[in-house]
Coordinates of C-alpha atoms in Angstrom, one line a residue:
Chain G
M1 CA 60.5 3.6 -55.1
Y2 CA 60.6 4.8 -51.5
Q3 CA 59.2 2.4 -48.9
W4 CA 57.2 4.3 -46.4
D5 CA 57.3 3.0 -42.8
F6 CA 55.3 5.0 -40.4
G7 CA 55.3 2.1 -37.9
I8 CA 58.8 3.0 -36.8
L9 CA 57.6 6.3 -35.3
W10 CA 55.5 4.5 -32.7
S11 CA 58.5 4.0 -30.5
Y12 CA 59.1 7.8 -30.4
R13 CA 55.5 8.5 -29.4
W14 CA 56.4 10.0 -26.0
L15 CA 59.0 12.2 -27.5
F16 CA 56.5 13.5 -30.0
L17 CA 53.8 14.0 -27.4
N18 CA 56.3 15.8 -25.2
G19 CA 57.2 18.1 -28.1
L20 CA 53.6 18.7 -29.0
G21 CA 52.8 19.7 -25.4
V22 CA 55.7 22.2 -25.5
T23 CA 54.5 23.6 -28.9
V24 CA 50.9 24.0 -27.7
G25 CA 51.8 25.5 -24.4
F26 CA 54.2 27.8 -26.1
T27 CA 51.6 28.9 -28.6
I28 CA 49.1 29.7 -25.8
V29 CA 51.7 31.9 -24.1
I30 CA 52.8 33.8 -27.2
V31 CA 49.2 34.3 -28.5
V32 CA 48.1 35.7 -25.1
C33 CA 51.2 37.8 -24.6
G34 CA 51.2 38.8 -28.3
L35 CA 47.6 40.0 -28.0
L36 CA 48.6 42.1 -25.0
F37 CA 51.5 43.7 -26.8
G38 CA 49.2 44.1 -29.8
L39 CA 46.6 46.0 -27.7
L40 CA 49.3 48.2 -26.3
G41 CA 50.8 48.8 -29.7
A42 CA 47.4 49.6 -31.2
F43 CA 46.3 52.0 -28.5
G44 CA 49.8 53.6 -28.5
S45 CA 49.6 54.2 -32.3
L46 CA 46.1 55.8 -31.9
S47 CA 47.1 57.9 -28.9
R48 CA 46.6 61.7 -28.8
F49 CA 50.2 62.0 -27.6
K50 CA 52.9 62.1 -30.2
A51 CA 55.6 60.5 -28.0
L52 CA 53.4 57.4 -27.5
R53 CA 52.5 57.2 -31.2
L54 CA 56.2 57.3 -32.0
L55 CA 57.1 54.7 -29.4
A56 CA 54.3 52.3 -30.7
L57 CA 55.4 52.8 -34.3
T58 CA 59.0 52.1 -33.5
F59 CA 58.0 48.9 -31.7
I60 CA 55.7 47.8 -34.5
E61 CA 58.1 48.4 -37.4
A62 CA 61.2 47.1 -35.5
F63 CA 59.5 43.7 -35.0
R64 CA 57.4 43.6 -38.2
C65 CA 60.2 44.4 -40.6
T66 CA 63.0 42.1 -39.3
P67 CA 63.1 38.3 -39.6
I68 CA 61.8 36.3 -36.6
L69 CA 64.7 33.9 -36.8
V70 CA 67.2 36.8 -36.4
Q71 CA 65.1 38.2 -33.5
L72 CA 65.2 34.8 -31.7
I73 CA 69.0 34.6 -32.0
W74 CA 69.4 38.2 -31.1
F75 CA 67.3 37.9 -27.9
Y76 CA 69.2 34.9 -26.8
Y77 CA 72.8 35.7 -27.8
A78 CA 73.0 39.5 -28.2
L79 CA 71.0 40.8 -25.2
P80 CA 73.4 39.1 -22.6
I81 CA 76.4 40.7 -24.3
L82 CA 74.9 44.2 -25.0
A83 CA 72.6 44.7 -22.0
G84 CA 73.8 42.0 -19.6
V85 CA 70.3 40.5 -19.6
E86 CA 70.5 36.7 -19.3
M87 CA 67.6 34.7 -20.3
T88 CA 66.8 31.0 -20.6
P89 CA 66.1 29.8 -24.2
I90 CA 62.4 29.5 -23.3
T91 CA 62.1 33.0 -21.9
A92 CA 64.1 34.5 -24.8
S93 CA 62.0 32.7 -27.5
A94 CA 58.7 33.4 -25.7
L95 CA 59.6 37.1 -25.5
A96 CA 60.8 37.3 -29.1
L97 CA 57.7 35.5 -30.5
S98 CA 55.3 37.5 -28.4
L99 CA 56.8 40.8 -29.5
Y100 CA 57.0 39.7 -33.1
G101 CA 53.3 38.5 -33.1
G102 CA 52.4 41.7 -31.1
S103 CA 53.6 43.9 -33.9
F104 CA 51.3 42.2 -36.4
Y105 CA 48.4 42.1 -33.9
S106 CA 48.9 45.8 -33.3
E107 CA 48.2 46.6 -36.9
I108 CA 45.2 44.3 -37.0
I109 CA 43.7 45.8 -33.9
R110 CA 44.4 49.4 -35.0
G111 CA 42.8 48.6 -38.4
G112 CA 39.7 47.2 -36.8
I113 CA 39.3 50.2 -34.5
I114 CA 39.7 52.8 -37.2
S115 CA 37.3 50.9 -39.5
I116 CA 34.4 51.7 -37.2
D117 CA 32.5 54.8 -38.3
K118 CA 33.5 58.0 -36.5
G119 CA 29.8 58.6 -35.9
Q120 CA 29.8 55.8 -33.4
S121 CA 32.3 57.3 -31.0
E122 CA 30.7 60.7 -31.6
A123 CA 27.4 59.3 -30.5
G124 CA 29.1 57.9 -27.4
A125 CA 30.7 61.2 -26.7
A126 CA 27.4 63.1 -27.2
L127 CA 25.8 60.8 -24.5
G128 CA 28.5 61.9 -22.1
M129 CA 30.9 59.0 -22.4
T130 CA 34.6 59.5 -21.9
P131 CA 36.9 58.4 -24.7
G132 CA 37.7 55.2 -22.7
Q133 CA 34.1 54.4 -22.1
S134 CA 33.1 54.8 -25.7
M135 CA 36.1 52.7 -26.8
R136 CA 35.1 49.9 -24.4
R137 CA 31.3 50.0 -24.8
I138 CA 30.8 51.1 -28.4
V139 CA 33.9 50.8 -30.6
L140 CA 35.8 47.7 -29.4
P141 CA 32.7 45.3 -29.4
Q142 CA 32.1 46.2 -33.0
A143 CA 35.8 46.3 -34.0
I144 CA 36.6 42.9 -32.5
K145 CA 34.1 41.2 -34.7
R146 CA 35.9 42.6 -37.8
M147 CA 39.3 41.7 -36.4
I148 CA 38.5 38.0 -35.7
P149 CA 39.5 36.5 -39.1
A150 CA 42.7 38.4 -39.2
L151 CA 43.6 37.7 -35.6
M152 CA 42.9 34.0 -36.2
N153 CA 45.2 34.1 -39.2
Q154 CA 48.0 35.7 -37.3
S155 CA 47.5 33.2 -34.4
I156 CA 47.9 30.3 -36.9
I157 CA 51.1 31.9 -38.0
Q158 CA 52.2 32.2 -34.4
F159 CA 51.5 28.5 -33.8
K160 CA 53.6 27.6 -36.8
N161 CA 56.3 30.1 -35.9
T162 CA 56.9 28.1 -32.6
S163 CA 58.8 25.6 -34.8
L164 CA 61.6 28.2 -35.0
V165 CA 62.4 27.9 -31.3
S166 CA 64.2 24.7 -32.0
V167 CA 67.2 26.8 -33.0
L168 CA 67.5 27.8 -29.4
A169 CA 67.2 24.1 -28.4
V170 CA 63.7 24.5 -26.9
P171 CA 62.3 21.0 -27.0
D172 CA 59.2 21.7 -29.1
L173 CA 57.6 19.3 -31.6
V174 CA 60.1 20.1 -34.4
Y175 CA 63.1 19.9 -32.1
Q176 CA 62.0 16.5 -30.8
S177 CA 61.3 15.3 -34.3
Q178 CA 64.8 16.2 -35.3
V179 CA 66.0 14.0 -32.5
A180 CA 63.7 11.2 -33.7
A181 CA 64.8 11.7 -37.4
H182 CA 68.4 11.5 -36.6
D183 CA 67.9 8.5 -34.4
S184 CA 65.6 6.5 -36.8
Y185 CA 67.2 7.6 -40.1
R186 CA 63.5 8.1 -41.2
P187 CA 63.3 12.0 -41.8
L188 CA 60.6 11.7 -44.4
E189 CA 58.2 9.8 -42.1
T190 CA 59.1 11.9 -39.1
Y191 CA 58.5 15.3 -40.8
T192 CA 55.4 14.1 -42.6
A193 CA 54.0 13.1 -39.2
V194 CA 54.9 16.5 -37.8
A195 CA 53.1 18.3 -40.6
V196 CA 50.0 16.2 -40.0
A197 CA 50.1 16.9 -36.3
Y198 CA 50.2 20.7 -36.9
A199 CA 47.3 20.5 -39.4
A200 CA 45.3 18.1 -37.1
I201 CA 45.4 20.8 -34.4
L202 CA 44.8 23.8 -36.6
I203 CA 42.0 22.6 -38.9
P204 CA 39.5 21.9 -36.1
L205 CA 40.4 25.3 -34.5
T206 CA 39.7 27.1 -37.8
I207 CA 36.3 25.4 -38.0
I208 CA 35.4 26.4 -34.5
V209 CA 36.3 30.0 -35.2
R210 CA 34.4 30.1 -38.4
R211 CA 31.3 28.9 -36.6
G212 CA 31.8 31.5 -33.9
E213 CA 32.0 34.3 -36.5
K214 CA 28.7 33.3 -37.9
R215 CA 27.1 33.3 -34.5
L216 CA 28.5 36.8 -33.8
A217 CA 27.4 38.1 -37.2
V218 CA 23.7 37.4 -36.3
S219 CA 23.5 40.5 -34.1
E220 CA 24.4 42.9 -36.9
Chain F
M1 CA 19.8 91.5 -32.2
S2 CA 17.8 91.0 -29.0
E3 CA 19.7 89.7 -25.9
P4 CA 17.6 87.8 -23.4
S5 CA 18.9 88.2 -19.9
H6 CA 21.2 85.5 -18.5
S7 CA 18.7 84.2 -16.0
T8 CA 16.2 83.1 -18.7
S9 CA 18.6 81.9 -21.5
K10 CA 19.5 78.3 -21.4
I11 CA 22.2 78.5 -24.1
E12 CA 24.5 81.5 -24.4
I13 CA 27.1 81.6 -27.1
R14 CA 29.5 84.6 -27.3
A15 CA 32.0 85.7 -29.9
L16 CA 32.4 82.1 -31.1
R17 CA 35.2 81.4 -33.6
K18 CA 36.3 78.2 -35.2
S19 CA 38.7 77.4 -38.1
F20 CA 39.6 74.1 -39.7
G21 CA 43.0 74.8 -41.0
S22 CA 42.9 78.1 -42.9
N23 CA 39.1 77.8 -43.4
E24 CA 37.3 80.0 -40.9
V25 CA 33.9 78.3 -40.5
L26 CA 32.6 80.4 -37.6
K27 CA 33.3 84.1 -37.4
N28 CA 32.2 85.8 -34.2
I29 CA 28.9 84.0 -33.5
N30 CA 26.5 85.1 -30.8
L31 CA 23.5 83.1 -29.9
D32 CA 21.0 83.0 -27.1
V33 CA 18.3 80.3 -26.6
A34 CA 15.7 81.0 -24.0
K35 CA 14.6 78.2 -21.6
G36 CA 12.0 76.2 -23.6
G37 CA 12.9 78.1 -26.8
V38 CA 13.2 76.4 -30.1
V39 CA 15.8 77.9 -32.5
A40 CA 16.1 76.7 -36.1
L41 CA 19.4 77.1 -37.8
I42 CA 19.2 77.3 -41.6
G43 CA 21.6 78.1 -44.3
P44 CA 23.4 76.6 -47.4
S45 CA 25.8 73.7 -46.8
G46 CA 29.2 75.0 -45.7
S47 CA 27.6 77.9 -43.9
G48 CA 28.8 76.6 -40.5
K49 CA 25.5 75.7 -39.0
S50 CA 26.4 72.1 -38.2
T51 CA 29.7 73.2 -36.8
L52 CA 27.9 75.8 -34.6
L53 CA 25.6 73.1 -33.3
R54 CA 28.6 70.8 -32.6
C55 CA 30.2 73.6 -30.7
I56 CA 27.2 73.8 -28.3
N57 CA 28.0 70.4 -26.9
L58 CA 31.7 70.8 -27.6
L59 CA 31.9 67.8 -30.0
V60 CA 33.8 70.5 -31.9
V61 CA 36.1 72.5 -29.6
P62 CA 35.9 76.2 -30.5
D63 CA 39.0 78.3 -31.1
G64 CA 37.7 81.4 -29.3
G65 CA 34.6 82.8 -27.5
S66 CA 32.5 81.2 -24.9
V67 CA 29.7 78.5 -24.6
R68 CA 27.3 78.3 -21.8
V69 CA 24.6 75.6 -21.4
A70 CA 22.4 75.9 -18.2
D71 CA 25.0 76.6 -15.5
T72 CA 28.2 75.4 -17.2
R73 CA 30.3 77.9 -19.0
F74 CA 33.5 77.3 -21.0
A75 CA 35.7 80.0 -22.5
F76 CA 38.1 79.3 -25.3
G77 CA 41.1 81.1 -26.9
D78 CA 44.0 82.9 -25.4
G79 CA 44.9 82.0 -21.9
S80 CA 42.1 79.5 -21.4
N81 CA 42.9 75.8 -21.0
L82 CA 41.0 73.2 -22.9
P83 CA 38.7 71.3 -20.7
D84 CA 39.8 67.8 -19.8
V85 CA 38.0 64.7 -21.0
K86 CA 36.1 64.1 -17.8
T87 CA 34.8 67.7 -17.6
L88 CA 33.8 67.5 -21.3
A89 CA 32.0 64.2 -20.8
R90 CA 30.0 65.5 -17.8
F91 CA 29.0 68.5 -19.8
R92 CA 27.9 66.6 -22.9
A93 CA 25.8 64.3 -20.7
T94 CA 23.5 67.3 -20.1
T95 CA 23.0 68.0 -23.8
G96 CA 21.2 65.5 -26.1
M97 CA 22.2 65.3 -29.7
V98 CA 20.6 63.7 -32.7
F99 CA 22.6 63.1 -35.8
Q100 CA 21.8 63.1 -39.5
H101 CA 22.9 59.4 -39.9
F102 CA 21.3 58.3 -36.6
N103 CA 24.6 56.7 -35.3
L104 CA 22.7 54.0 -33.4
F105 CA 24.9 51.3 -31.9
P106 CA 24.4 48.3 -34.3
H107 CA 25.6 45.7 -31.8
M108 CA 22.9 46.6 -29.3
T109 CA 19.1 46.2 -29.4
T110 CA 16.9 49.2 -29.5
L111 CA 16.3 48.9 -25.8
Q112 CA 20.1 48.5 -25.1
N113 CA 20.8 51.6 -27.2
V114 CA 18.5 53.7 -25.1
M115 CA 19.7 52.2 -21.8
E116 CA 23.4 52.7 -22.7
G117 CA 23.6 56.3 -21.5
P118 CA 21.8 55.8 -18.3
L119 CA 23.8 52.7 -17.5
T120 CA 27.3 53.7 -18.5
V121 CA 27.2 57.5 -18.0
R122 CA 24.6 58.0 -15.3
R123 CA 25.5 54.7 -13.6
M124 CA 21.8 53.9 -13.0
A125 CA 20.8 50.5 -11.7
R126 CA 19.9 48.2 -14.6
A127 CA 16.2 47.9 -13.6
D128 CA 15.8 51.7 -13.4
A129 CA 17.6 52.2 -16.7
E130 CA 15.4 49.7 -18.4
K131 CA 12.2 51.3 -17.0
L132 CA 13.4 54.7 -18.2
A133 CA 14.5 53.4 -21.6
R134 CA 11.1 51.6 -22.1
A135 CA 9.3 54.9 -21.2
Q136 CA 11.4 56.8 -23.7
L137 CA 10.8 54.2 -26.5
A138 CA 7.0 54.4 -25.8
K139 CA 7.2 58.2 -26.0
V140 CA 8.6 58.0 -29.6
G141 CA 6.0 55.2 -30.4
L142 CA 8.5 52.3 -30.6
A143 CA 7.8 50.4 -27.4
E144 CA 7.2 47.2 -29.4
K145 CA 10.6 47.4 -31.1
A146 CA 12.6 47.2 -27.9
D147 CA 14.2 43.8 -28.6
Q148 CA 15.0 44.5 -32.3
Y149 CA 18.4 45.4 -33.6
P150 CA 18.7 48.8 -35.4
A151 CA 19.4 47.1 -38.8
T152 CA 15.8 45.8 -38.9
L153 CA 14.3 49.3 -38.5
S154 CA 13.3 51.9 -41.1
G155 CA 15.2 55.2 -41.2
G156 CA 12.4 57.0 -39.5
Q157 CA 12.2 54.4 -36.7
K158 CA 16.0 54.6 -36.3
Q159 CA 15.9 58.3 -35.9
R160 CA 13.1 58.0 -33.3
V161 CA 15.2 55.5 -31.4
A162 CA 18.1 58.0 -31.5
I163 CA 15.9 60.7 -30.1
A164 CA 14.8 58.3 -27.3
R165 CA 18.4 57.5 -26.6
A166 CA 19.3 61.2 -26.2
L167 CA 16.2 61.8 -24.1
A168 CA 17.1 59.0 -21.7
M169 CA 19.9 61.2 -20.5
E170 CA 17.2 63.7 -19.4
P171 CA 19.2 66.5 -21.0
D172 CA 18.8 70.3 -20.5
V173 CA 18.8 70.9 -24.2
M174 CA 18.4 68.9 -27.4
L175 CA 20.4 69.5 -30.5
F176 CA 19.3 68.2 -33.9
D177 CA 21.8 68.0 -36.7
E178 CA 19.8 67.7 -39.9
A179 CA 17.8 64.9 -38.3
T180 CA 15.6 64.3 -41.3
S181 CA 18.1 64.9 -44.1
A182 CA 19.0 61.2 -44.6
L183 CA 15.3 60.0 -44.5
D184 CA 13.1 59.0 -47.4
P185 CA 10.5 61.7 -47.8
E186 CA 7.6 59.6 -46.5
L187 CA 9.5 59.0 -43.2
V188 CA 10.2 62.6 -42.5
G189 CA 6.9 63.3 -40.9
E190 CA 7.1 60.8 -38.1
V191 CA 10.4 62.3 -36.9
L192 CA 9.2 65.9 -37.2
N193 CA 6.2 64.9 -35.1
V194 CA 8.3 63.7 -32.3
I195 CA 10.4 66.9 -32.4
Q196 CA 7.2 69.0 -32.4
Q197 CA 5.9 67.0 -29.4
L198 CA 9.1 67.8 -27.6
A199 CA 8.8 71.5 -28.4
S200 CA 5.3 71.5 -27.0
E201 CA 6.6 70.0 -23.8
G202 CA 8.9 72.9 -23.3
M203 CA 12.2 71.3 -24.3
T204 CA 14.9 73.8 -25.2
M205 CA 16.1 72.9 -28.7
V206 CA 18.5 74.0 -31.5
I207 CA 17.5 72.5 -34.8
V208 CA 19.7 72.5 -37.9
T209 CA 17.2 71.7 -40.7
H210 CA 16.3 72.1 -44.3
E211 CA 12.6 71.7 -43.5
I212 CA 11.6 75.3 -43.8
A213 CA 7.9 74.7 -43.4
F214 CA 8.7 72.7 -40.2
A215 CA 11.0 75.5 -38.9
R216 CA 8.2 78.0 -39.5
E217 CA 5.8 75.8 -37.6
V218 CA 7.9 74.7 -34.6
A219 CA 10.7 77.2 -34.1
D220 CA 10.1 80.5 -32.3
R221 CA 13.4 81.9 -33.5
L222 CA 15.2 81.4 -36.8
I223 CA 18.8 82.1 -37.7
F224 CA 20.0 82.2 -41.2
M225 CA 23.8 81.6 -41.6
R226 CA 26.1 82.0 -44.5
D227 CA 29.9 81.7 -44.7
G228 CA 30.3 81.5 -41.0
V229 CA 28.3 84.5 -40.0
V230 CA 24.7 85.1 -38.8
V231 CA 23.1 86.9 -41.7
E232 CA 19.6 87.3 -40.3
E233 CA 17.9 86.4 -37.1
G234 CA 14.4 86.9 -35.8
P235 CA 11.0 85.3 -35.0
A236 CA 10.8 82.3 -37.3
R237 CA 7.6 83.3 -39.1
Q238 CA 8.8 86.8 -39.6
V239 CA 12.1 85.8 -41.1
I240 CA 10.6 83.2 -43.4
D241 CA 7.6 85.2 -44.5
N242 CA 9.4 88.6 -44.8
P243 CA 13.2 88.2 -44.9
R244 CA 15.0 91.5 -44.7
E245 CA 18.3 90.4 -46.3
A246 CA 18.7 89.6 -49.9
A247 CA 20.8 86.5 -49.1
T248 CA 18.0 85.1 -46.9
R249 CA 15.5 85.8 -49.6
A250 CA 17.7 84.1 -52.2
F251 CA 18.1 81.0 -50.0
L252 CA 14.5 80.8 -49.0
S253 CA 13.4 81.0 -52.6
H254 CA 14.5 77.3 -53.0
F255 CA 11.9 76.1 -50.6
H256 CA 8.2 75.8 -50.0
R257 CA 7.9 77.9 -46.9
T258 CA 4.4 77.1 -45.7
G259 CA 1.9 74.3 -45.9
A260 CA 1.1 71.4 -43.7
L261 CA 3.8 69.2 -42.2
P262 CA 4.4 65.9 -44.0
P263 CA 1.9 63.3 -42.7
A264 CA 3.1 61.1 -39.8
N265 CA 2.5 57.4 -40.3
A266 CA 3.7 55.7 -37.2
T267 CA 3.8 58.1 -34.3
S268 CA 1.3 57.6 -31.5

């Protein structure tokens, strides 16, 4: 029978906290940048211009249909060789994860926008709104409500995907716990604690978002 | 076909053509609406009447011919460029449109719906827009519903809000696209009453409708369309009471053509 000893992890607390800080900070960056890429991808794929649609589609499928682990390695190791672009591990992984998340956000945002009845943008147009005005004032406010559950889902995946940056030696929570596990010979306790830490952050967040959704739904 | 002179006609459509793919829905349509005139467009579904209405405010862009509303004229077809989005938007701001399915903005209150055009398109100050919107809501008898969301209104009330929303742009003309077709029968009257009131105030209107008795009462001209062409046109009562064409007679035989308007319940 295995003897659990979580007490031993206490001496690594600063290492864990440090890693947690990197993980949370990283998540904020890749969610925000990912949403920006997602907006660009969504508007591109809905554009009137074929070239823009093609460009957006290429971006979305390139990042959606290849493994994120390969993308991370490719951004860090291949770009310097092929394009002469040197990046720190942090920049490379932030970029790869933002683009990867952005490709999924794109499809969520596009789906939300086209789910709004065409009569809504027609009513905006009939009032004399430009397509941009009716998108901002009429379509997006309604579409965002519908997107929230899926956007939240994708952001949770983004948060957990940050664990992959440890392959580029970015000192996130998983990377630091590897250090702790090797040092303490206690991998079971270490990785269990890591899993609990991820859940402890995500579960309260999901509750907050669910509440927010309910409040938003009142106006419909 | 009579042709009012340019100076008096508010809407002038010439040689209008529109196809969706290989389906030619409008074939060489000419139409004039005098200032303050009310024209009813009737015809079987698929006759092109809704497309014609949507060409007047360019929600549907014609393939050929020309459209003029008040002082703005657009030509389409060979050698003419499509108007850019800003020009289109400015033009549409001068025409009010009411849709079959209301198309109210569900994320805004009734008041916000009516204020949206003045605020976003006309760039009015919020206080002025609100004053204007409240006046329009009062006009359609819904002042007390200002703070409610569309989901809480009946179909007739929704359509009256939609009319108020269009009127808040103070348009040159009003276009009604089967405005009562989605309503329960007992709610039709309150909407027709508002339209009739607008007619009596001298609003220039084009009304696509299946309410033949209403068209006879309110419209001064009536156009019967079938398969993308105008089959018969004339003074509304004359066409309805004594249609010349066999196709018009056949179509009108499906309707009660006279009689009182449905009773209004809620209009003030």
